[in-house]
mmCIF file of C-alpha atoms and ligand atoms in Angstrom:
data_model
loop_
_atom_site.group_PDB
_atom_site.id
_atom_site.type_symbol
_atom_site.label_atom_id
_atom_site.label_comp_id
_atom_site.label_asym_id
_atom_site.label_seq_id
_atom_site.Cartn_x
_atom_site.Cartn_y
_atom_site.Cartn_z
ATOM 1 C CA UNK A 164 0.054 0.068 -0.099
ATOM 2 C CA UNK A 165 1.481 3.317 -0.800
ATOM 3 C CA UNK A 166 1.281 6.546 1.253
ATOM 4 C CA UNK A 167 -1.517 8.201 -0.874
ATOM 5 C CA UNK A 168 -3.831 5.249 0.343
ATOM 6 C CA UNK A 169 -3.357 6.252 3.858
ATOM 7 C CA UNK A 170 -4.704 9.713 3.448
ATOM 8 C CA UNK A 171 -8.061 8.839 4.895
ATOM 9 C CA UNK A 172 -9.641 11.500 7.005
ATOM 10 C CA UNK A 173 -8.523 9.561 10.101
ATOM 11 C CA UNK A 174 -4.691 9.555 8.988
ATOM 12 C CA UNK A 175 -3.045 12.763 7.770
ATOM 13 C CA UNK A 176 0.813 12.767 7.640
ATOM 14 C CA UNK A 177 2.415 14.341 10.639
ATOM 15 C CA UNK A 178 5.965 16.157 10.813
ATOM 16 C CA UNK A 179 8.447 15.764 13.727
ATOM 17 C CA UNK A 180 7.314 19.529 14.447
ATOM 18 C CA UNK A 181 3.840 18.698 14.703
ATOM 19 C CA UNK A 182 4.207 15.819 17.067
ATOM 20 C CA UNK A 183 6.391 18.050 19.247
ATOM 21 C CA UNK A 184 3.608 20.440 19.273
ATOM 22 C CA UNK A 185 0.933 18.023 19.973
ATOM 23 C CA UNK A 186 3.067 16.433 23.032
ATOM 24 C CA UNK A 187 3.510 20.068 24.464
ATOM 25 C CA UNK A 188 -0.418 20.843 24.095
ATOM 26 C CA UNK A 189 -1.178 17.508 25.779
ATOM 27 C CA UNK A 190 1.221 17.991 28.634
ATOM 28 C CA UNK A 191 2.863 14.780 27.653
ATOM 29 C CA UNK A 192 -0.357 12.657 27.769
ATOM 30 C CA UNK A 193 -1.416 10.653 24.830
ATOM 31 C CA UNK A 194 -4.148 12.097 22.426
ATOM 32 C CA UNK A 195 -7.590 10.911 23.376
ATOM 33 C CA UNK A 196 -9.863 13.076 21.229
ATOM 34 C CA UNK A 197 -10.224 12.276 17.310
ATOM 35 C CA UNK A 198 -12.560 13.857 15.053
ATOM 36 C CA UNK A 199 -13.054 10.507 13.161
ATOM 37 C CA UNK A 200 -12.185 7.007 13.280
ATOM 38 C CA UNK A 201 -9.058 6.073 15.792
ATOM 39 C CA UNK A 202 -5.906 6.346 13.314
ATOM 40 C CA UNK A 203 -4.505 3.335 14.704
ATOM 41 C CA UNK A 204 -7.396 1.332 13.467
ATOM 42 C CA UNK A 205 -7.760 2.986 10.203
ATOM 43 C CA UNK A 206 -4.163 2.087 9.565
ATOM 44 C CA UNK A 207 -3.959 -1.584 11.080
ATOM 45 C CA UNK A 208 -7.352 -2.656 10.587
ATOM 46 C CA UNK A 209 -7.388 -4.166 13.822
ATOM 47 C CA UNK A 210 -11.209 -4.306 14.176
ATOM 48 C CA UNK A 211 -11.359 -6.174 10.763
ATOM 49 C CA UNK A 212 -8.373 -8.688 11.965
ATOM 50 C CA UNK A 213 -10.387 -9.322 15.358
ATOM 51 C CA UNK A 214 -13.531 -10.029 13.258
ATOM 52 C CA UNK A 215 -12.206 -12.952 11.479
ATOM 53 C CA UNK A 216 -12.259 -15.835 14.063
ATOM 54 C CA UNK A 217 -15.204 -17.797 13.088
ATOM 55 C CA UNK A 218 -14.729 -20.865 15.225
ATOM 56 C CA UNK A 219 -16.654 -23.827 14.183
ATOM 57 C CA UNK A 220 -17.145 -25.567 17.510
ATOM 58 C CA UNK A 221 -17.825 -24.588 21.140
ATOM 59 C CA UNK A 222 -14.487 -25.881 22.213
ATOM 60 C CA UNK A 223 -12.527 -23.158 23.693
ATOM 61 C CA UNK A 224 -9.301 -24.690 22.459
ATOM 62 C CA UNK A 225 -10.308 -24.261 18.749
ATOM 63 C CA UNK A 226 -9.585 -20.408 19.105
ATOM 64 C CA UNK A 227 -5.892 -20.724 19.473
ATOM 65 C CA UNK A 228 -5.573 -23.344 16.653
ATOM 66 C CA UNK A 229 -7.630 -20.926 14.589
ATOM 67 C CA UNK A 230 -5.631 -17.879 15.398
ATOM 68 C CA UNK A 231 -2.333 -19.406 15.322
ATOM 69 C CA UNK A 232 -3.123 -20.628 11.756
ATOM 70 C CA UNK A 233 -4.000 -17.061 10.906
ATOM 71 C CA UNK A 234 -0.974 -15.704 12.454
ATOM 72 C CA UNK A 235 1.095 -18.120 10.458
ATOM 73 C CA UNK A 236 -0.890 -17.128 7.231
ATOM 74 C CA UNK A 237 0.214 -13.474 7.735
ATOM 75 C CA UNK A 238 3.857 -14.427 8.378
ATOM 76 C CA UNK A 239 3.829 -16.598 5.311
ATOM 77 C CA UNK A 240 2.334 -13.537 3.242
ATOM 78 C CA UNK A 241 5.111 -11.271 4.869
ATOM 79 C CA UNK A 242 7.989 -13.641 4.122
ATOM 80 C CA UNK A 243 6.777 -13.878 0.450
ATOM 81 C CA UNK A 244 6.732 -10.060 0.279
ATOM 82 C CA UNK A 245 10.269 -9.837 1.402
ATOM 83 C CA UNK A 246 11.410 -12.737 -0.941
ATOM 84 C CA UNK A 247 9.881 -10.893 -4.033
ATOM 85 C CA UNK A 248 11.757 -7.617 -2.974
ATOM 86 C CA UNK A 249 14.656 -9.668 -2.729
ATOM 87 C CA UNK A 250 14.296 -11.322 -6.123
ATOM 88 C CA UNK A 251 13.666 -7.963 -8.051
ATOM 89 C CA UNK A 252 16.914 -6.537 -6.187
ATOM 90 C CA UNK A 253 19.125 -9.711 -7.351
ATOM 91 C CA UNK A 254 17.632 -9.546 -10.960
ATOM 92 C CA UNK A 255 19.000 -5.866 -10.961
ATOM 93 C CA UNK A 256 22.525 -7.106 -9.712
ATOM 94 C CA UNK A 257 21.768 -5.116 -6.220
ATOM 95 C CA UNK A 258 23.131 -7.973 -3.947
ATOM 96 C CA UNK A 259 24.000 -5.541 -1.058
ATOM 97 C CA UNK A 260 20.555 -4.089 -1.251
ATOM 98 C CA UNK A 261 19.008 -7.567 -1.509
ATOM 99 C CA UNK A 262 20.527 -8.431 1.896
ATOM 100 C CA UNK A 263 17.851 -6.291 3.824
ATOM 101 C CA UNK A 264 14.795 -7.987 2.682
ATOM 102 C CA UNK A 265 16.634 -11.275 3.061
ATOM 103 C CA UNK A 266 17.385 -10.548 6.719
ATOM 104 C CA UNK A 267 14.043 -9.371 7.407
ATOM 105 C CA UNK A 268 12.608 -12.542 5.880
ATOM 106 C CA UNK A 269 14.811 -14.689 8.236
ATOM 107 C CA UNK A 270 13.618 -12.537 10.983
ATOM 108 C CA UNK A 271 9.889 -13.228 10.128
ATOM 109 C CA UNK A 272 10.386 -16.951 9.768
ATOM 110 C CA UNK A 273 11.743 -16.726 13.289
ATOM 111 C CA UNK A 274 8.492 -14.870 14.520
ATOM 112 C CA UNK A 275 6.561 -17.596 12.548
ATOM 113 C CA UNK A 276 8.326 -20.575 14.290
ATOM 114 C CA UNK A 277 7.775 -18.912 17.723
ATOM 115 C CA UNK A 278 4.004 -19.084 16.993
ATOM 116 C CA UNK A 279 4.067 -22.849 17.502
ATOM 117 C CA UNK A 280 4.559 -22.525 21.064
ATOM 118 C CA UNK A 281 0.906 -21.516 21.291
ATOM 119 C CA UNK A 282 -0.135 -25.104 20.321
ATOM 120 C CA UNK A 283 2.139 -26.987 22.561
ATOM 121 C CA UNK A 284 -0.811 -27.502 25.159
ATOM 122 C CA UNK A 285 -2.783 -29.374 22.397
ATOM 123 C CA UNK A 286 -3.162 -33.415 23.255
ATOM 124 C CA UNK A 287 -5.007 -35.641 20.968
ATOM 125 C CA UNK A 288 -7.956 -35.663 23.145
ATOM 126 C CA UNK A 289 -8.044 -31.634 23.175
ATOM 127 C CA UNK A 290 -7.603 -31.656 19.250
ATOM 128 C CA UNK A 291 -10.471 -34.347 18.903
ATOM 129 C CA UNK A 292 -12.788 -32.065 20.769
ATOM 130 C CA UNK A 293 -13.048 -29.827 17.501
ATOM 131 C CA UNK A 294 -11.159 -31.697 14.863
ATOM 132 C CA UNK A 295 -14.305 -33.136 13.028
ATOM 133 C CA UNK A 296 -15.825 -29.770 12.643
ATOM 134 C CA UNK A 297 -12.911 -28.871 10.408
ATOM 135 C CA UNK A 298 -13.982 -31.370 7.877
ATOM 136 C CA UNK A 299 -11.380 -31.622 5.072
ATOM 137 C CA UNK A 300 -9.814 -28.295 5.916
ATOM 138 C CA UNK A 301 -6.185 -28.708 6.096
ATOM 139 C CA UNK A 302 -3.101 -26.267 6.055
ATOM 140 C CA UNK A 303 -2.044 -28.306 3.024
ATOM 141 C CA UNK A 304 -4.482 -26.211 1.125
ATOM 142 C CA UNK A 305 -2.613 -22.953 2.110
ATOM 143 C CA UNK A 306 -2.169 -20.990 -1.055
ATOM 144 C CA UNK A 307 0.216 -18.572 0.714
ATOM 145 C CA UNK A 308 2.365 -21.428 1.767
ATOM 146 C CA UNK A 309 2.488 -22.815 -1.601
ATOM 147 C CA UNK A 310 3.691 -19.291 -2.994
ATOM 148 C CA UNK A 311 6.482 -19.468 -0.237
ATOM 149 C CA UNK A 312 7.612 -22.663 -1.358
ATOM 150 C CA UNK A 313 7.470 -21.784 -4.963
ATOM 151 C CA UNK A 314 9.500 -18.702 -4.170
ATOM 152 C CA UNK A 315 12.019 -20.934 -2.076
ATOM 153 C CA UNK A 316 12.155 -23.132 -5.185
ATOM 154 C CA UNK A 317 10.102 -26.164 -4.112
ATOM 155 C CA UNK A 318 8.046 -26.653 -7.188
ATOM 156 C CA UNK A 319 5.388 -29.273 -7.494
ATOM 157 C CA UNK A 320 2.891 -28.614 -10.123
ATOM 158 C CA UNK A 321 0.122 -30.455 -8.823
ATOM 159 C CA UNK A 322 0.090 -28.428 -5.543
ATOM 160 C CA UNK A 323 -2.023 -25.823 -7.506
ATOM 161 C CA UNK A 324 -4.798 -28.364 -8.417
ATOM 162 C CA UNK A 325 -6.783 -27.801 -5.442
ATOM 163 C CA UNK A 326 -7.286 -24.133 -6.382
ATOM 164 C CA UNK A 327 -8.465 -24.781 -10.042
ATOM 165 C CA UNK A 328 -12.099 -23.650 -9.403
ATOM 166 C CA UNK A 329 -10.665 -20.439 -7.598
ATOM 167 C CA UNK A 330 -9.204 -18.379 -10.683
ATOM 168 C CA UNK A 331 -8.013 -15.305 -8.378
ATOM 169 C CA UNK A 332 -5.936 -17.695 -6.100
ATOM 170 C CA UNK A 333 -4.978 -20.061 -9.049
ATOM 171 C CA UNK A 334 -3.587 -17.813 -11.698
ATOM 172 C CA UNK A 335 -1.074 -15.885 -9.214
ATOM 173 C CA UNK A 336 0.024 -19.401 -7.953
ATOM 174 C CA UNK A 337 0.406 -20.587 -11.579
ATOM 175 C CA UNK A 338 2.530 -17.375 -12.389
ATOM 176 C CA UNK A 339 4.898 -18.235 -9.434
ATOM 177 C CA UNK A 340 5.075 -21.764 -10.359
ATOM 178 C CA UNK A 341 6.320 -20.816 -13.736
ATOM 179 C CA UNK A 342 8.530 -18.135 -12.835
ATOM 180 C CA UNK A 343 12.147 -18.314 -11.683
ATOM 181 C CA UNK A 344 12.418 -19.010 -7.993
ATOM 182 C CA UNK A 345 14.778 -17.033 -5.761
ATOM 183 C CA UNK A 346 17.198 -19.875 -5.913
ATOM 184 C CA UNK A 347 17.080 -19.669 -9.919
ATOM 185 C CA UNK A 348 17.467 -16.080 -9.527
ATOM 186 C CA UNK A 349 20.655 -16.619 -7.212
ATOM 187 C CA UNK A 350 22.100 -18.986 -10.041
ATOM 188 C CA UNK A 351 21.698 -16.706 -12.733
ATOM 189 C CA UNK A 352 23.288 -13.991 -10.622
ATOM 190 C CA UNK A 353 26.283 -16.417 -10.006
ATOM 191 C CA UNK A 354 26.583 -16.790 -13.735
ATOM 192 C CA UNK A 355 26.360 -13.074 -14.361
ATOM 193 C CA UNK A 356 29.487 -12.808 -11.843
ATOM 194 C CA UNK A 357 31.374 -14.966 -13.944
ATOM 195 C CA UNK A 358 30.872 -18.495 -12.364
ATOM 196 C CA UNK A 359 30.720 -21.279 -14.978
ATOM 197 C CA UNK A 360 27.039 -22.145 -14.794
ATOM 198 C CA UNK A 361 25.478 -24.080 -17.766
ATOM 199 C CA UNK A 362 23.037 -22.489 -20.032
ATOM 200 C CA UNK A 363 20.712 -25.326 -19.397
ATOM 201 C CA UNK A 364 20.111 -24.157 -15.890
ATOM 202 C CA UNK A 365 19.551 -20.349 -16.829
ATOM 203 C CA UNK A 366 16.928 -21.504 -19.470
ATOM 204 C CA UNK A 367 15.109 -24.143 -18.088
ATOM 205 C CA UNK A 368 11.420 -25.123 -17.445
ATOM 206 C CA UNK A 369 11.008 -23.120 -14.098
ATOM 207 C CA UNK A 370 7.782 -24.800 -13.362
ATOM 208 C CA UNK A 371 9.938 -27.925 -12.486
ATOM 209 C CA UNK A 372 12.109 -28.224 -9.396
ATOM 210 C CA UNK A 373 15.790 -27.323 -9.820
ATOM 211 C CA UNK A 374 17.978 -30.304 -9.831
ATOM 212 C CA UNK A 375 21.063 -29.941 -7.788
ATOM 213 C CA UNK A 376 24.157 -29.234 -10.046
ATOM 214 C CA UNK A 377 27.625 -29.777 -9.498
ATOM 215 C CA UNK A 378 28.507 -26.318 -11.263
ATOM 216 C CA UNK A 379 26.320 -24.427 -8.973
ATOM 217 C CA UNK A 380 27.843 -26.414 -5.963
ATOM 218 C CA UNK A 381 31.360 -25.523 -7.279
ATOM 219 C CA UNK A 382 30.490 -21.915 -7.697
ATOM 220 C CA UNK A 383 29.325 -21.640 -4.078
ATOM 221 C CA UNK A 384 32.623 -23.312 -2.970
ATOM 222 C CA UNK A 385 34.406 -20.509 -4.873
ATOM 223 C CA UNK A 386 32.218 -17.928 -3.332
ATOM 224 C CA UNK A 387 32.970 -18.919 0.137
ATOM 225 C CA UNK A 388 36.644 -19.139 -0.439
ATOM 226 C CA UNK A 389 36.985 -15.645 -0.794
ATOM 227 C CA UNK A 390 37.087 -14.249 2.707
ATOM 228 C CA UNK A 391 37.344 -10.471 1.675
ATOM 229 C CA UNK A 392 35.031 -7.883 3.205
ATOM 230 C CA UNK A 393 33.687 -7.012 -0.184
ATOM 231 C CA UNK A 394 32.459 -10.389 -1.132
ATOM 232 C CA UNK A 395 28.833 -9.718 -0.983
ATOM 233 C CA UNK A 396 27.924 -13.152 -2.606
ATOM 234 C CA UNK A 397 29.069 -14.772 0.410
ATOM 235 C CA UNK A 398 26.839 -12.514 2.658
ATOM 236 C CA UNK A 399 24.043 -13.646 0.261
ATOM 237 C CA UNK A 400 24.826 -17.225 0.732
ATOM 238 C CA UNK A 401 24.863 -16.676 4.544
ATOM 239 C CA UNK A 402 21.241 -14.871 4.221
ATOM 240 C CA UNK A 403 19.978 -17.452 1.985
ATOM 241 C CA UNK A 404 21.269 -20.238 4.537
ATOM 242 C CA UNK A 405 19.487 -18.488 7.245
ATOM 243 C CA UNK A 406 16.202 -18.564 5.399
ATOM 244 C CA UNK A 407 16.450 -22.080 4.353
ATOM 245 C CA UNK A 408 17.396 -23.124 7.929
ATOM 246 C CA UNK A 409 14.485 -21.006 9.380
ATOM 247 C CA UNK A 410 11.893 -22.515 6.852
ATOM 248 C CA UNK A 411 13.161 -26.011 7.775
ATOM 249 C CA UNK A 412 12.498 -25.224 11.319
ATOM 250 C CA UNK A 413 8.991 -24.493 10.574
ATOM 251 C CA UNK A 414 8.608 -27.638 8.679
ATOM 252 C CA UNK A 415 10.183 -29.643 11.763
ATOM 253 C CA UNK A 416 8.015 -27.773 14.355
ATOM 254 C CA UNK A 417 4.909 -28.515 12.261
ATOM 255 C CA UNK A 418 5.852 -32.268 12.347
ATOM 256 C CA UNK A 419 6.448 -32.175 16.145
ATOM 257 C CA UNK A 420 2.943 -30.521 16.502
ATOM 258 C CA UNK A 421 1.286 -33.157 14.341
ATOM 259 C CA UNK A 422 2.960 -35.980 16.196
ATOM 260 C CA UNK A 423 2.110 -34.434 19.553
ATOM 261 C CA UNK A 424 -1.731 -33.514 18.661
ATOM 262 C CA UNK A 425 -2.513 -36.535 16.597
ATOM 263 C CA UNK A 426 0.097 -39.202 16.612
ATOM 264 C CA UNK A 427 0.362 -41.050 13.208
ATOM 265 C CA UNK A 428 -3.447 -40.836 12.281
ATOM 266 C CA UNK A 429 -4.345 -39.976 8.920
ATOM 267 C CA UNK A 430 -4.601 -36.276 8.015
ATOM 268 C CA UNK A 431 -7.750 -34.130 7.602
ATOM 269 C CA UNK A 432 -6.515 -33.183 4.038
ATOM 270 C CA UNK A 433 -6.551 -36.859 3.062
ATOM 271 C CA UNK A 434 -2.953 -37.843 3.364
ATOM 272 C CA UNK A 435 -1.437 -40.284 5.438
ATOM 273 C CA UNK A 436 -0.191 -37.678 7.797
ATOM 274 C CA UNK A 437 3.146 -37.867 9.445
ATOM 275 C CA UNK A 438 4.732 -40.235 6.692
ATOM 276 C CA UNK A 439 3.456 -37.801 3.935
ATOM 277 C CA UNK A 440 4.824 -34.774 5.840
ATOM 278 C CA UNK A 441 8.074 -36.624 6.252
ATOM 279 C CA UNK A 442 8.480 -37.090 2.442
ATOM 280 C CA UNK A 443 7.426 -33.518 1.890
ATOM 281 C CA UNK A 444 10.115 -32.256 4.160
ATOM 282 C CA UNK A 445 12.878 -34.481 2.597
ATOM 283 C CA UNK A 446 13.089 -31.817 -0.407
ATOM 284 C CA UNK A 447 16.002 -29.505 0.331
ATOM 285 C CA UNK A 448 15.682 -25.566 0.048
ATOM 286 C CA UNK A 449 18.845 -24.039 -1.758
ATOM 287 C CA UNK A 450 20.386 -27.672 -2.273
ATOM 288 C CA UNK A 451 23.903 -26.608 -3.374
ATOM 289 C CA UNK A 452 24.217 -24.100 -0.666
ATOM 290 C CA UNK A 453 24.381 -27.111 1.695
ATOM 291 C CA UNK A 454 26.126 -29.843 -0.499
ATOM 292 C CA UNK A 455 28.970 -27.251 -1.222
ATOM 293 C CA UNK A 456 30.015 -27.193 2.475
ATOM 294 C CA UNK A 457 31.312 -30.804 2.221
ATOM 295 C CA UNK A 458 33.954 -29.391 -0.206
ATOM 296 C CA UNK A 459 35.038 -25.823 1.610
HETATM 297 C C1 HEM B 138 -1.118 -29.291 15.638
HETATM 298 C C2 HEM B 138 -1.946 -28.924 14.792
HETATM 299 C C3 HEM B 138 -1.877 -29.417 13.271
HETATM 300 C C4 HEM B 138 -2.053 -30.700 12.880
HETATM 301 C C5 HEM B 138 -2.152 -31.894 13.511
HETATM 302 C C6 HEM B 138 -1.525 -30.499 11.534
HETATM 303 C C7 HEM B 138 -1.697 -31.765 10.565
HETATM 304 C C8 HEM B 138 -1.236 -31.603 9.083
HETATM 305 C C9 HEM B 138 -1.226 -32.865 8.416
HETATM 306 C C10 HEM B 138 -1.659 -34.277 8.891
HETATM 307 C C11 HEM B 138 -0.818 -32.344 7.173
HETATM 308 C C12 HEM B 138 -0.728 -33.383 5.942
HETATM 309 C C13 HEM B 138 -1.675 -32.925 4.955
HETATM 310 C C14 HEM B 138 -3.219 -33.566 5.289
HETATM 311 O O1 HEM B 138 -3.422 -34.645 5.203
HETATM 312 O O2 HEM B 138 -3.963 -32.934 6.118
HETATM 313 C C15 HEM B 138 -0.398 -31.027 7.242
HETATM 314 C C16 HEM B 138 -0.206 -30.194 6.219
HETATM 315 C C17 HEM B 138 0.250 -28.977 6.231
HETATM 316 N N1 HEM B 138 -0.220 -28.048 7.469
HETATM 317 FE FE1 HEM B 138 -0.905 -28.691 9.110
HETATM 318 N N2 HEM B 138 -1.378 -29.246 11.145
HETATM 319 C C18 HEM B 138 -1.456 -28.460 12.257
HETATM 320 C C19 HEM B 138 -1.220 -27.292 12.405
HETATM 321 C C20 HEM B 138 -1.076 -26.394 11.280
HETATM 322 C C21 HEM B 138 -0.838 -24.987 11.309
HETATM 323 C C22 HEM B 138 -1.200 -24.056 12.571
HETATM 324 C C23 HEM B 138 -0.664 -24.640 10.073
HETATM 325 C C24 HEM B 138 -0.425 -23.225 9.711
HETATM 326 C C25 HEM B 138 -0.989 -22.532 8.894
HETATM 327 C C26 HEM B 138 -0.304 -25.828 9.267
HETATM 328 C C27 HEM B 138 -0.053 -25.748 7.850
HETATM 329 C C28 HEM B 138 0.159 -26.819 7.117
HETATM 330 C C29 HEM B 138 0.796 -26.581 5.768
HETATM 331 C C30 HEM B 138 1.286 -25.633 5.154
HETATM 332 C C31 HEM B 138 0.763 -28.120 5.378
HETATM 333 C C32 HEM B 138 1.392 -28.534 4.017
HETATM 334 C C33 HEM B 138 2.873 -29.214 4.340
HETATM 335 C C34 HEM B 138 3.556 -29.483 3.068
HETATM 336 O O3 HEM B 138 2.960 -29.379 2.026
HETATM 337 O O4 HEM B 138 4.831 -30.142 3.166
HETATM 338 N N3 HEM B 138 -0.577 -26.844 9.826
HETATM 339 N N4 HEM B 138 -0.901 -30.502 8.466
#
């Protein structure tokens, strides 16, 4: 959203001088009179956010399940936002500038992962009290999580099938599926910086998952060989490693939460549950960034 969108009657820009004058007039107390809607709500839409918890059961435990899912959705969206910005900058060869959104993305993933704590109380008996009411609803059907996976380079075309009857969700997902991932953009950058990357990796079908390649691995070994302070590619490698690790932590925390709250039962989304999740987790994010470490 840009600044002009914020110029509702409730929110008008204020300078530092305006704020000083207001604080003097208020004798140091916060403002409590507004001509219109409270500016905080006009900006944060807190009242809208707090109207979105439509539980399906009367069980009090369901509220934390629902809200923590919503909090995680917001974090998925925020992380995608940062990764898109980083991709844009990497494509413009602005490696140093791209580090800021990548570091923010790693921080948001930390916040996302901390949210799992709010579900640690849930035993299978407690989950069972509201589970039936969720029907076939499963996090597996999270479109934003799929955007995040596609941006990270985890591409499985069948993952967009559930959304076929919702074109407004399906189309942007199909776009991300077919677009180069953050990892593809990093590999293209390595090529532009003189690393020996085969053309087939730069002009591939981006809707399929990148296959780990020895040339990419060798390029990262070279990048990490240079310990100089101006080696921005090494900083990029570190920032990407943080993101991959934190995303891996989310997957592992999810698996632990599943084991804790339903054991090895089948999933609400129709899968085998834990065994399906373990297979899904086996796909590496930024694979050569890890395999290269064997040769450093
Ligand atoms: C402790 C409560 C939870 C349980 C028991 C659980 C269970 C499962 C299961 C069994 C699956 C596999 C698909 C299926 O058959 O449903 C799954 C997938 C998934 N769940 Fe959860 N889940 C829980 C909490 C959450 C939360 C809070 C989120 C956040 C939005 C979430 C997001 C996901 C995502 C994104 C997938 C797909 C993972 C992948 O594709 O690898 N889950 N979940």
